[in-house]
Structures are given as structure tokens and as C-alpha cells.
Coordinates of C-alpha atoms in Angstrom, one line a residue:
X1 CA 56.5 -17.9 163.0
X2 CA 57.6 -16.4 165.7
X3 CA 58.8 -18.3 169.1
X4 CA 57.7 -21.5 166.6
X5 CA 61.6 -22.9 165.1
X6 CA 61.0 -22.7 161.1
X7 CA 60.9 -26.1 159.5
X8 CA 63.7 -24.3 156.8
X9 CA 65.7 -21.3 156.9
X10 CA 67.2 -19.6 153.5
X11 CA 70.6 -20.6 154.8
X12 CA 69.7 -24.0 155.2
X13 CA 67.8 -24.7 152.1
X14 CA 71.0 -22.7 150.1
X15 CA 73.1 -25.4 151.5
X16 CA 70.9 -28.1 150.8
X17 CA 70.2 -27.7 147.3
X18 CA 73.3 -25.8 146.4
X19 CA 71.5 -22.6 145.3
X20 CA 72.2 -19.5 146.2
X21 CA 69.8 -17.4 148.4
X22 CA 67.9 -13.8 147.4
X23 CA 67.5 -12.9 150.9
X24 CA 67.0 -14.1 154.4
X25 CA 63.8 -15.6 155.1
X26 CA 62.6 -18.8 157.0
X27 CA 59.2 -21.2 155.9
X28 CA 56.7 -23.6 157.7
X29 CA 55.9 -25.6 154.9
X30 CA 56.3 -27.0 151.3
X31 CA 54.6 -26.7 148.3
X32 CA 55.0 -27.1 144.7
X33 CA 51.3 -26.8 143.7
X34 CA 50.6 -23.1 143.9
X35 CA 46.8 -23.8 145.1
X36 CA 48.3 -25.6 148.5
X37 CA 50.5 -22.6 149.2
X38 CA 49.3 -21.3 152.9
X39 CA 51.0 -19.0 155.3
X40 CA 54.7 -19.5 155.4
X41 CA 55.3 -21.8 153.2
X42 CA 58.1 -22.7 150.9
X43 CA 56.9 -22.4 147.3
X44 CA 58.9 -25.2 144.5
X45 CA 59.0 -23.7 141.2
X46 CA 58.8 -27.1 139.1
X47 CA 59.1 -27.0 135.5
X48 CA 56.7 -30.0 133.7
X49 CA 56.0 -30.8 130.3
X50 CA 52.5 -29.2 130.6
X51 CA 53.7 -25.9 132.8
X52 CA 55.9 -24.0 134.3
X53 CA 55.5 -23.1 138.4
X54 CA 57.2 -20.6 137.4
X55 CA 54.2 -18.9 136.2
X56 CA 52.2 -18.8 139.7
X57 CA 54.2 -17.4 141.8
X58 CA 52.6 -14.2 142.2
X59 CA 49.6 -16.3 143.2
X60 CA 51.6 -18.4 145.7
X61 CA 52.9 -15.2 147.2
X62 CA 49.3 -14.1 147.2
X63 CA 48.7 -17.2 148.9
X64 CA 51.4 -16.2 151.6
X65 CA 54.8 -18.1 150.5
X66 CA 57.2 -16.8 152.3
X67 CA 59.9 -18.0 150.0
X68 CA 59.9 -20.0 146.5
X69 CA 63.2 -22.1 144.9
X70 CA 63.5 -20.8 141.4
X71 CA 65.4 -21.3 138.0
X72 CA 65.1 -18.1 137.1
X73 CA 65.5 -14.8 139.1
X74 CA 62.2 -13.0 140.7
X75 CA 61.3 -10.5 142.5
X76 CA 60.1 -12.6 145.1
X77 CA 62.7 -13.6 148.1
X78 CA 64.1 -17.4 146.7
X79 CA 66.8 -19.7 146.4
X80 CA 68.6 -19.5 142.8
X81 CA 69.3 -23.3 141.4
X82 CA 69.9 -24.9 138.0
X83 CA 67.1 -27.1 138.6
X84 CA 64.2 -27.3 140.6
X85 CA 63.0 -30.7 140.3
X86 CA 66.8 -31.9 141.4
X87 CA 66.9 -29.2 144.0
X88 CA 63.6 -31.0 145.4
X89 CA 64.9 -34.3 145.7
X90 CA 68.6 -33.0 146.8
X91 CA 65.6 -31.5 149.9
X92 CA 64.6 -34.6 150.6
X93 CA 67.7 -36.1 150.8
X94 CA 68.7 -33.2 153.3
X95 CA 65.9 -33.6 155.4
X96 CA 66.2 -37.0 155.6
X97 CA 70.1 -36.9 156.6
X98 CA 69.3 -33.8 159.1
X99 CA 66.9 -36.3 161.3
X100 CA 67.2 -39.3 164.0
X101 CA 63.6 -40.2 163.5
X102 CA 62.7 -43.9 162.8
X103 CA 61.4 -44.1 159.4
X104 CA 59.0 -46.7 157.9
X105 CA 58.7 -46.9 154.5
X106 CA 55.3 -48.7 152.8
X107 CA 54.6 -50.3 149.6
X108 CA 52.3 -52.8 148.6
X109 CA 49.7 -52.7 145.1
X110 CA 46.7 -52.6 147.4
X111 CA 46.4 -51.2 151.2
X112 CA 49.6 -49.5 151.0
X113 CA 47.5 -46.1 152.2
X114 CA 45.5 -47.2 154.5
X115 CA 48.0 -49.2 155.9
X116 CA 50.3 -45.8 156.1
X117 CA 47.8 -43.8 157.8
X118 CA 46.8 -46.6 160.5
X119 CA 50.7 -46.5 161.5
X120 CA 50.5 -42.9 161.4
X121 CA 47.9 -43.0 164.0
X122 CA 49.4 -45.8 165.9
X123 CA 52.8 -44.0 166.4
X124 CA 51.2 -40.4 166.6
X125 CA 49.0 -42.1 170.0
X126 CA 52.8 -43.2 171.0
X127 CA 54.3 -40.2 170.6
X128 CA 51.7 -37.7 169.8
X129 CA 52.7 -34.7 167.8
X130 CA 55.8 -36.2 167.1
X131 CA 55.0 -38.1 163.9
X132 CA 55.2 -37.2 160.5
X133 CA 53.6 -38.9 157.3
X134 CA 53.3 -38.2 153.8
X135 CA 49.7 -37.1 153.4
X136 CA 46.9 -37.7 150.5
X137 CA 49.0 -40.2 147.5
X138 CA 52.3 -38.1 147.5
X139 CA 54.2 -41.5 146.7
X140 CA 55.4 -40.8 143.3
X141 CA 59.5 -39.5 142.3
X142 CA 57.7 -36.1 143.4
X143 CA 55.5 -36.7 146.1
X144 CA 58.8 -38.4 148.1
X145 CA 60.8 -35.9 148.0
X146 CA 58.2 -33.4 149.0
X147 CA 57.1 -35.7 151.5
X148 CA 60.4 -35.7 153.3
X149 CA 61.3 -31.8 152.8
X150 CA 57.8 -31.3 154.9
X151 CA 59.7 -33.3 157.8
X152 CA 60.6 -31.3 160.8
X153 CA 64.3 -32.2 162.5
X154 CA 62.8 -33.4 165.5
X155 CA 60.5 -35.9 164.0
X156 CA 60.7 -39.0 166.4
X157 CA 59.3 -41.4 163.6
X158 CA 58.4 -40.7 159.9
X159 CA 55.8 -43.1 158.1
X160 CA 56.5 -42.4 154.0
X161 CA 53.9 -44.1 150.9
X162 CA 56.1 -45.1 148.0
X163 CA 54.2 -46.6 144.7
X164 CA 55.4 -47.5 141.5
X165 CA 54.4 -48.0 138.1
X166 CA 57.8 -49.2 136.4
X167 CA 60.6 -51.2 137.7
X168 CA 63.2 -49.7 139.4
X169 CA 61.5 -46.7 140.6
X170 CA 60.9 -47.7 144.3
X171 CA 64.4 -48.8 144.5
X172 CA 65.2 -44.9 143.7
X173 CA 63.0 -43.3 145.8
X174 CA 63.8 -46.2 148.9
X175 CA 66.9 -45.2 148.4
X176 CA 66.0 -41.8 149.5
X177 CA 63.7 -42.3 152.2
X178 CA 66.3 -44.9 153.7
X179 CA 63.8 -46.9 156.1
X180 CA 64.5 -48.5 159.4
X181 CA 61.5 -50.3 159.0
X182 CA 59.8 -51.3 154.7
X183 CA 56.4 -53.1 154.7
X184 CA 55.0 -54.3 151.2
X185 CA 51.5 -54.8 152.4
X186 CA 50.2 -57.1 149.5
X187 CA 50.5 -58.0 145.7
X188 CA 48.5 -58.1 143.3
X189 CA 47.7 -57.3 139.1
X190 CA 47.7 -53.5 140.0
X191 CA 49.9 -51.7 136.5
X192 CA 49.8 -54.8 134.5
X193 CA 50.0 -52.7 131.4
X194 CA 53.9 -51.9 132.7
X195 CA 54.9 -55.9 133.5
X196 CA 54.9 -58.9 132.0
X197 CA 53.5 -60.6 135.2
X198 CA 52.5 -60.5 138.7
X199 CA 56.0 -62.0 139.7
X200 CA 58.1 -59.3 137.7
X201 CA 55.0 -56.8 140.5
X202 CA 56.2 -58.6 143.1
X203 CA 59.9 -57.9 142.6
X204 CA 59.3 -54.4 141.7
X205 CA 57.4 -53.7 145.2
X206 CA 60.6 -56.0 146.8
X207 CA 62.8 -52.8 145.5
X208 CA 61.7 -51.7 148.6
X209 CA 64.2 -53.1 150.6
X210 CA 66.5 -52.1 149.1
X211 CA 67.3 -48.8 151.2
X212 CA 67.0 -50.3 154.7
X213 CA 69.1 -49.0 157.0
X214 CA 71.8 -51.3 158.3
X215 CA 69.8 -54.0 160.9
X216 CA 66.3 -52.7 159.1
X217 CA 63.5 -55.1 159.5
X218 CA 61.8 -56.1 156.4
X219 CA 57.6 -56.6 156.9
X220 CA 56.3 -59.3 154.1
X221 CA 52.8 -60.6 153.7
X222 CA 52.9 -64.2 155.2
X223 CA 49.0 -65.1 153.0
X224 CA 50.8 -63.4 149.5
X225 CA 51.8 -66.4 146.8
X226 CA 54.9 -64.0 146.7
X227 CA 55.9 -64.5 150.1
X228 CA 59.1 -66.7 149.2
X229 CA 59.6 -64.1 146.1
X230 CA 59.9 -61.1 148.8
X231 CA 62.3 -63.1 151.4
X232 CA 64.2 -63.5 148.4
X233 CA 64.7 -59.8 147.4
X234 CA 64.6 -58.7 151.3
X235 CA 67.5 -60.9 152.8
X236 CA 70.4 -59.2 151.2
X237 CA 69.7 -56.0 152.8
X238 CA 67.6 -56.9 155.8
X239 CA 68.6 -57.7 159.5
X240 CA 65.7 -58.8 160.4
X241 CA 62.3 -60.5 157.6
X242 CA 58.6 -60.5 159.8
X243 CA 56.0 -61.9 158.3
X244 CA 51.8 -61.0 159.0
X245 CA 48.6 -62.3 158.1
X246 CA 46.0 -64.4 158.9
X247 CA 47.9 -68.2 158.5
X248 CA 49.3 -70.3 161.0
X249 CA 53.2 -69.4 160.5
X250 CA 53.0 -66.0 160.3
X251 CA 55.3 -64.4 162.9
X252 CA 52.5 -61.6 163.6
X253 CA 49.4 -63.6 163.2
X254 CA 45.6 -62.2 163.6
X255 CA 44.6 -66.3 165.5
X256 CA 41.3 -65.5 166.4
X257 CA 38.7 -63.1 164.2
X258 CA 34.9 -62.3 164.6
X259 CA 33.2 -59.4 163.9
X260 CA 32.4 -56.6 166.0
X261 CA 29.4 -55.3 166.8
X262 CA 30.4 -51.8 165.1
X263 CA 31.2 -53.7 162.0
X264 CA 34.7 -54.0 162.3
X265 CA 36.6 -56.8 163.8
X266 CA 37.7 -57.4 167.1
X267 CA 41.1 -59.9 166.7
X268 CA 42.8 -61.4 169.1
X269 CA 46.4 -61.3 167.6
X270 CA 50.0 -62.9 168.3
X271 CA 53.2 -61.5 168.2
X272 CA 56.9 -62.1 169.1
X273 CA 56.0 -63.3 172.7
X274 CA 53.1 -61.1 173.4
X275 CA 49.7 -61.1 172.6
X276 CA 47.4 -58.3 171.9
X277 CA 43.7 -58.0 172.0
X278 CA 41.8 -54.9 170.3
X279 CA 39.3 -54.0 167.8
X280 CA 40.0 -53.0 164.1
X281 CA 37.1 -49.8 163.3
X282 CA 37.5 -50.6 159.8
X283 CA 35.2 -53.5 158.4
X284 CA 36.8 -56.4 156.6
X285 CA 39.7 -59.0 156.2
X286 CA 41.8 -57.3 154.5
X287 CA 42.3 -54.7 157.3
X288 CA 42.7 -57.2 159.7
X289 CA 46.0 -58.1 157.2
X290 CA 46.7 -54.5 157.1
X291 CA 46.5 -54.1 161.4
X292 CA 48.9 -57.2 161.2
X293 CA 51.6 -55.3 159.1
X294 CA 51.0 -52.2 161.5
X295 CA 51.7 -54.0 164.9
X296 CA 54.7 -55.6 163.5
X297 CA 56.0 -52.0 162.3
X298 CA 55.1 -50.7 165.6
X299 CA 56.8 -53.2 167.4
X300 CA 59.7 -52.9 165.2
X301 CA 60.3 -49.1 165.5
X302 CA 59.8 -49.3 169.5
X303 CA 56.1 -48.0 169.7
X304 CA 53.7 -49.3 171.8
X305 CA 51.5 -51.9 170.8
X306 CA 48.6 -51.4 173.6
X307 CA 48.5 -47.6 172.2
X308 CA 48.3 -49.1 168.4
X309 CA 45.0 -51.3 169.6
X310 CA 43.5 -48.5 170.9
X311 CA 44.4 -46.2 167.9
X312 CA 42.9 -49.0 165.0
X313 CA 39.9 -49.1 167.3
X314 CA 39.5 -45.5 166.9
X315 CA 40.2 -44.9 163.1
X316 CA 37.9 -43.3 161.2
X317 CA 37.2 -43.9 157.2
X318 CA 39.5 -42.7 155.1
X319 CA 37.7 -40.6 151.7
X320 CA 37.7 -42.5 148.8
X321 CA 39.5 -45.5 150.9
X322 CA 36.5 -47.0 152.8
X323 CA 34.6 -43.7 154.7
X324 CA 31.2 -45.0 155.3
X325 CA 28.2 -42.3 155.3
X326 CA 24.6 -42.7 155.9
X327 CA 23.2 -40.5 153.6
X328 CA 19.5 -39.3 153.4
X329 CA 17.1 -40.6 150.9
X330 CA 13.4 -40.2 151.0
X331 CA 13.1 -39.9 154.6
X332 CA 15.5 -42.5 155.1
X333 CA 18.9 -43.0 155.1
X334 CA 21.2 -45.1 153.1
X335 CA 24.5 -46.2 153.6
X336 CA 27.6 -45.3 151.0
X337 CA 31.0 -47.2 150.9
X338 CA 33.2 -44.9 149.7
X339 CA 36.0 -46.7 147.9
X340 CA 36.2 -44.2 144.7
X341 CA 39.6 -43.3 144.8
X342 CA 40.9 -46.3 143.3
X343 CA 40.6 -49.8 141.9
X344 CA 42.4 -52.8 140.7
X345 CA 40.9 -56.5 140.6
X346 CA 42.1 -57.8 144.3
X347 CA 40.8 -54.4 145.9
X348 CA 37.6 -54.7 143.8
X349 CA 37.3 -58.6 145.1
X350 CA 37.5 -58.0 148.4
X351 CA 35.7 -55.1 149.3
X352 CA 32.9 -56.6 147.7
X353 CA 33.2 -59.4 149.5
X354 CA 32.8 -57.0 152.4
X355 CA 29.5 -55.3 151.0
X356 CA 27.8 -59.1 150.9
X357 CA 28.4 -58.5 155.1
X358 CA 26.0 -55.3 154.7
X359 CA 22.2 -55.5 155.4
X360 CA 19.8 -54.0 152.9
X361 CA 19.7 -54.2 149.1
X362 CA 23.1 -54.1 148.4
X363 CA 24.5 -51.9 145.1
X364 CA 27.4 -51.5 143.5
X365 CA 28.9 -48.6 141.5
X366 CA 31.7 -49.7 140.1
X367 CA 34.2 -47.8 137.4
X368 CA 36.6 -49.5 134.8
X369 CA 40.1 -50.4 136.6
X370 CA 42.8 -49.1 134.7
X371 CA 46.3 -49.8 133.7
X372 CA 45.6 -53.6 133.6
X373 CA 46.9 -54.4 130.1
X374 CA 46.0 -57.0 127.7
X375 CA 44.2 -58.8 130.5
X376 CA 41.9 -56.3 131.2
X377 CA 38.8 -57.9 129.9
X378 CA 39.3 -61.0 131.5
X379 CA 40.1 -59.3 135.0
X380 CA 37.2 -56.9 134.5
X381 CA 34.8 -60.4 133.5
X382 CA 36.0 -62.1 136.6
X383 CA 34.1 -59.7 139.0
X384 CA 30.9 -61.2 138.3
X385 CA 31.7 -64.0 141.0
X386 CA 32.7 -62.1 144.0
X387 CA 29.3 -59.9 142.9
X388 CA 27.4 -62.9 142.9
X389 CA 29.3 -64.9 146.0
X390 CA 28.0 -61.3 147.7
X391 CA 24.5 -61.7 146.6
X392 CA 24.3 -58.0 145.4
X393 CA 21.1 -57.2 144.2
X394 CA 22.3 -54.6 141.6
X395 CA 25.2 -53.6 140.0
X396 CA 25.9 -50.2 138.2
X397 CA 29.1 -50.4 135.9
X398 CA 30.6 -47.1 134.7
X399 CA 33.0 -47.0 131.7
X400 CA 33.9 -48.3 128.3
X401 CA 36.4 -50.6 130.3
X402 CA 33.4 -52.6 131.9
X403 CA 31.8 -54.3 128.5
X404 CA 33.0 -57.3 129.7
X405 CA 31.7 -57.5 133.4
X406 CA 28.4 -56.3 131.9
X407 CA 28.2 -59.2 129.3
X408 CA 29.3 -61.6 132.1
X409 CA 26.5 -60.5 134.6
X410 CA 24.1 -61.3 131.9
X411 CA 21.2 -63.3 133.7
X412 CA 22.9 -63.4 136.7
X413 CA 22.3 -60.1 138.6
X414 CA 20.4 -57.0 137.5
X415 CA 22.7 -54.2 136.0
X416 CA 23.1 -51.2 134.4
X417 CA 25.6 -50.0 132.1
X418 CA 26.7 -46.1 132.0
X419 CA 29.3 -44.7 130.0
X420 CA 30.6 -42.1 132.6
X421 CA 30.3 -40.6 136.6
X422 CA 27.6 -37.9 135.8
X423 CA 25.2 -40.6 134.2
X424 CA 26.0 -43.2 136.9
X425 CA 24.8 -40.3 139.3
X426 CA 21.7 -39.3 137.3
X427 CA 20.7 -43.0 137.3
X428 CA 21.7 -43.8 141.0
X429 CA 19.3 -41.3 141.7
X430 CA 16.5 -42.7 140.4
X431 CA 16.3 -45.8 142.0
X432 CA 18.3 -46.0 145.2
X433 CA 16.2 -46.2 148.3
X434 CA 16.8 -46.1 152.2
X435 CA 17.9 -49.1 153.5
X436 CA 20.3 -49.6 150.8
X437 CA 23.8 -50.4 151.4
X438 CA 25.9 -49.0 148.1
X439 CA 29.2 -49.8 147.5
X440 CA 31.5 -47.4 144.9
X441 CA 34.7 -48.1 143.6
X442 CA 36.8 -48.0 140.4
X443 CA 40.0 -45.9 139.3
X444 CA 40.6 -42.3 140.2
X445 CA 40.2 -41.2 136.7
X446 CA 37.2 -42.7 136.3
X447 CA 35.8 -39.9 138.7
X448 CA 33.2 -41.7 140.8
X449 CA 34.2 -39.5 143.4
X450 CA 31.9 -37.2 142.4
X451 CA 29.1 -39.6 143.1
X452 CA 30.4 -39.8 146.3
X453 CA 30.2 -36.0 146.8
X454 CA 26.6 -35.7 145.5
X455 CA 25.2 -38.1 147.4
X456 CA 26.6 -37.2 150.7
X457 CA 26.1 -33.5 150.1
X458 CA 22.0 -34.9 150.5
X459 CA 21.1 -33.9 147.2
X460 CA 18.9 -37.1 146.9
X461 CA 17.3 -36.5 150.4
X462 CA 14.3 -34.6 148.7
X463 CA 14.1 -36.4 145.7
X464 CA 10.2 -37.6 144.4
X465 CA 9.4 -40.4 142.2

């Protein structure tokens, strides 16, 4: 690292966590998964109920750690603590307190992603280099912390993913991050196994606010039926509540909408006194919702809103979140809608919604939602009308949780039902053809992502009936 400052030193992260340091050494980077150790890095020893980090780090040192935080003496040069989960989130606390970045914080139980990396890129065109977000899903009481231990000191603005399962755990981990700026994107039946109803969702994902800073604008969705129920939880702690959508009222409103020739959208869009014209790359309306939320962040945290235009208008698909890829298929190509990484009824509704704006056959691939709760049936039933409204041609459900969509789509639309990913792949592969447009979507456990995989890898491209 050197002539490059190190994002820690020993000394610092002694101080920070209260441990006491083995030797003198400086890292690049955190990690408390051994097999994302690279060069320089800062290796987290967490105990879990399933292992012990302890345990790889001879492998992370293989890997190149250049220091670990321990619970337990090692030959390796550390920091000594009681605890290592604690001395992670006593990190993140330090990091946080150590920087004068702007900080927004995003919830929301769909979009909250996708909406954190389109800020990410429409700060990082703003001040380029000088951005840091929490990368792949890290959102959880680990990923947080981690998150903001990986922030550098002169970090102009930070962009952190919280998510939630149980009430009153983004209130802890808002609490940490301590945003200038907190966006709940949307709401919606996403872990109703852990909540009675929607309403008691919606004031979970209002925890958010919170940990605003003093003055700390609060972003709602103007189009949510919880808009009122957000206000609510936001005004004790906010200086300033925006709103965004699509509906006349909203203080950052997307007025005019048609779609552009690339698929996307090109909005004309109103804000506090200004007006912005641009295009959205990503196809649908509930990215033009999501763009909303990220000009009103932008504006809030002093970017600029001409550079966020031109960075939506650039952003590619994210995996598993929307990448499209024309894959080859008997001399043809068709295209795949990668939505695989997850799933819960209002994401499935409207990105099907979008697949009945594709040309071609259109397929579906969808995999059981989980975490819905006793209502799970019903919610999984009540796809067969945006699959219909879409006029897709065929639907292939993956999953013991999809009994009921498959009874429902009955006579309506032709269907298969497969009980897992790798015979959802075998049977995609026998009858998709080019010129097909294939959407794939259903919860990360459900692994469709492996369909995904195969059939962009081209393995279907010499296939023979």
C-alpha cells in the first residue's frame, strides 16, 4: 500500500474496537468471509452458530490478509477483542463518526437495491471516485457494519442498503449509519410471515428515520397507500419529508412518461423549482418511481441533478435485478430478464407487467416467493392476472410454493409445473426458441439463478430437436 493512505491502521482499529493490537500493520479492505479476502485486507474473525472464522484464517492469510480481529490469540498479526461480532459494529460506528461524508440511507420491501446503486452512480458521476456504497445485499445487522468499516475517511458521500425482517431492526442499524438523507422506496407484503400486516411493514421500514441527522430530509413514496403512515413516523425526526412518484402532488414528480426507443423511458420530471429531462436505461414504471426517489436524494445531498440524468441513462442491468441478455438459441437469439435474485408479490406484478411490453413469445420462469406467511397461497394465486393482463404465452413455475398459481392458470395460459431450478432448466431447454422474450424471477433460495447462468453461458445455442 504504499504512497496509497490505508483505509485502517492497527492503532486505529485498537482504538476503535477497544482491542489490543499484536503488531503494527495497516489494511485496504474488510472482510469477514474468508473466500472475499484479497490483498491487504482486514480479516473479521466472526463466531456463528454454524462456524467459527476463526477456523480460516490460515486461508485468509493465504488469501493475503494483512491483518485479522480475533477472540483468541494467533499467530497471525491481529487485534485481540472479547467479541468480534461487537468489535464489528463498534467499526462501523467508528467509521461512521471518523467521516464528513453525506450519507443516504435506503429502505424500502422492493427497489431498495436498485434504487441504491442508481444513487451510487448518480453521485459517483458528481463526484467520481469519491463515493462509497454498500455492495451486493450487505444490508443485514452484519452487512452494515461491514458496509461502513469499508468506508474510507474522505468519502464525500456514502449510499448504505438497510433491510429488515423483524421490527425494530432498521431502527438499530439507522441508528448506526446515521443518514443525512433515508429513502423508503416502496411497501409492500415482502416478510409477511414476521408481521401481522402490511401497515405493521410499513412502520417497520419508517424505523428508518429514525437516525437522521439533525435537519435530515426524509424521501417517502408519494403513489404508496402508506404514504400518510411514513409522514407519520418521519416528522419527529425529520427537517425536511419529500415525496416522489408518478401522481400529481408529489413534490418530485415523473409529469410526463413514454417509452424510449432503447426500452427504457425517457421522463420529463419536476422538482423543487427545476425541471429535468433524461432517459431511464432501465425498462419499466417502477424505475421511473425508483429515478424519482434518486433525484430527490441527489438534490437533497447537493449533487447534481443534470449529472444524475445522464448517469440513469447510462446504467446497465444489475444481475439478478433486471440484466437483460440476448442469449443464443438455434441460430437465434433470445432475450432473458434476469430478475432471479429475488421475489415477493408486488416485484412479481410489476415486472411482469413489463415482460407484456416485450416482443416475441413471452415466458415466464417463475420460483415460489418466500416468507409470505399464511397468505402465501392466495398471493402466489393472484399472479395469474398480471400473467394474463401480460398476455404471456407460457408460464414455467418452479417450487412446492407455486401449487396454487398452477391451479389458478388452469385454462387460462399454458404452463408447466417443476419442482426445482435444475428441472426448470432441463425443460426450458427443450422448448424455448429465438425470438422469445423470457422473464425469470422468484426468491433467492429458490436458485433460478442458475438458469440464468446456463442460459447465458450459450449452452442452448447448439441444442437439436
Amino acid at each position: 500500500m504504499r504512497g496509497v493512505k490505508p483505509l485502517w491502521t492497527s492503532e486505529a482499529l485498537a482504538r476503535a474496537t477497544g482491542g489490543t493490537a499484536s503488531a503494527d500493520f495497516a489494511v485496504s479492505g474488510v472482510a469477514f468471509d474468508s473466500r472475499e479476502v484479497g490483498p491487504g485486507d482486514l480479516f473479521i474473525a466472526m463466531k456463528g452458530e454454524a462456524t467459527d472464522g476463526h477456523r480460516f484464517l490460515d486461508k485468509a492469510f493465504a488469501g493475503g490478509a494483512a491483518g485479522a480481529i480475533v477472540s483468541e490469540p494467533v499467530d497471525h498479526p491481529h487485534i485481540l477483542v472479547a467479541d468480534t461480532t461487537a468489535a464489528l459494529d463498534a467499526l462501523g460506528v467508528a467509521s461512521r463518526a471518523r467521516t464528513a461524508a453525506k450519507i443516504a440511507g435506503v429502505t424500502g420491501s422492493v427497489g431498495k437495491t436498485g434504487t441504491k446503486e442508481a444513487l451510487f452512480a448518480a453521485l459517483d458521476r458528481f463526484a467520481p471516485g469519491h463515493v462509497h456504497r454498500s455492495v451486493k445485499s450487505y444490508n443485514n445487522h452484519t452487512g452494515v457494519p461491514l458496509s461502513l468499516a469499508r468506508m474510507s475517511a474522505d468519502t464525500r458521500f456514502g449510499v448504505l442498503e438497510m433491510g429488515m425482517n423483524h421490527a425494530g431492526e432498521l431502527a438499530q442499524l439507522t441508528r448506526m449509519v446515521r443518514p443525512h438523507v433515508a429513502i423508503v422506496t416502496a411497501i409492500a407484503p415482502a416478510h409477511q410471515a414476521y408481521f401481522d400486516s402490511v401497515e405493521a411493514i410499513a412502520d417497520a421500514k419508517g424505523e428508518i428515520f429514525q437516525g437522521l441527522e439533525p435537519g435530515g430530509t426524509a424521501i417517502v413514496p408519494f403513489d404508496s397507500p402508506y404514504r400518510d403512515r411514513l409522514i407519520a413516523a418521519a416528522k419527529p425526526h425529520a427537517g425536511r419529508i419529500v415525496t416522489f412518484g408518478l401522481g400529481e402532488g408529489a413534490d418530485v414528480r415523473a409529469r410526463d412518461v413514454v417509452r424510449a426507443t432503447n426500452g427504457g423511458s425517457l421522463v420529463n420530471a419536476r422538482l423543487h423549482g427545476a425541471e429535468l429531462c433524461f432517459t431511464i436505461a432501465h425498462p419499466g414504471a417502477h424505475w421511473v418511481s425508483n429515478a424519482m426517489a434518486v433525484l430527490a436524494a441527489v438534490e437533497a445531498l447537493g449533487g447534481d441533478l443534470g449529472q444524475a440524468g445522464l448517469a440513469l441513462a447510462d446504467m446497465a442491468g444489475l444481475p439478478g435485478r433486471g440484466a437483460r441478455h440476448n442469449v443464443p438459441v438455434d441460430g437465434g437469439t433470445a432475450l432473458v430478464i434476469d430478475e432471479s435474485y429475488n421475489a415477493n408479490p408486488a416485484s412479481m406484478a410489476a415486472t411482469i407487467r413489463q415482460l407484456g411490453e416485450e416482443a416475441g413469445r413471452r415466458i415466464v420462469i417463475l420460483g415460489g416467493m418466500r416468507e409470505l406467511g399464511e397468505g402465501s397461497d392466495a398471493f402466489h394465486a393472484q399472479l395469474a392476472e398480471p400473467l394474463k393482463a401480460a398476455n404471456v404465452q407460457y408460464a414455467l413455475l418452479v417450487g412446492a410454493e407455486m401449487k396454487p398459481l398452477a391451479k389458478a392458470l388452469e385454462g387460462v395460459i399454458d404452463f408447466a409445473h417443476r419442482p426445482d431450478a435444475a428441472a426448470a432448466l432441463e425443460h426450458i431447454s427443450q422448448i424455448l426458441e429465438p425470438g422469445d422474450a423470457v422473464l425469470i424471477k422468484g426468491s433467492n433460495a429458490i436458485g433460478l439463478s442458475r438458469v440464468v447462468a446456463n442460459l447465458v453461458s450459450g449452452a442452448l445455442g447448439g441444442r437439436t430437436d
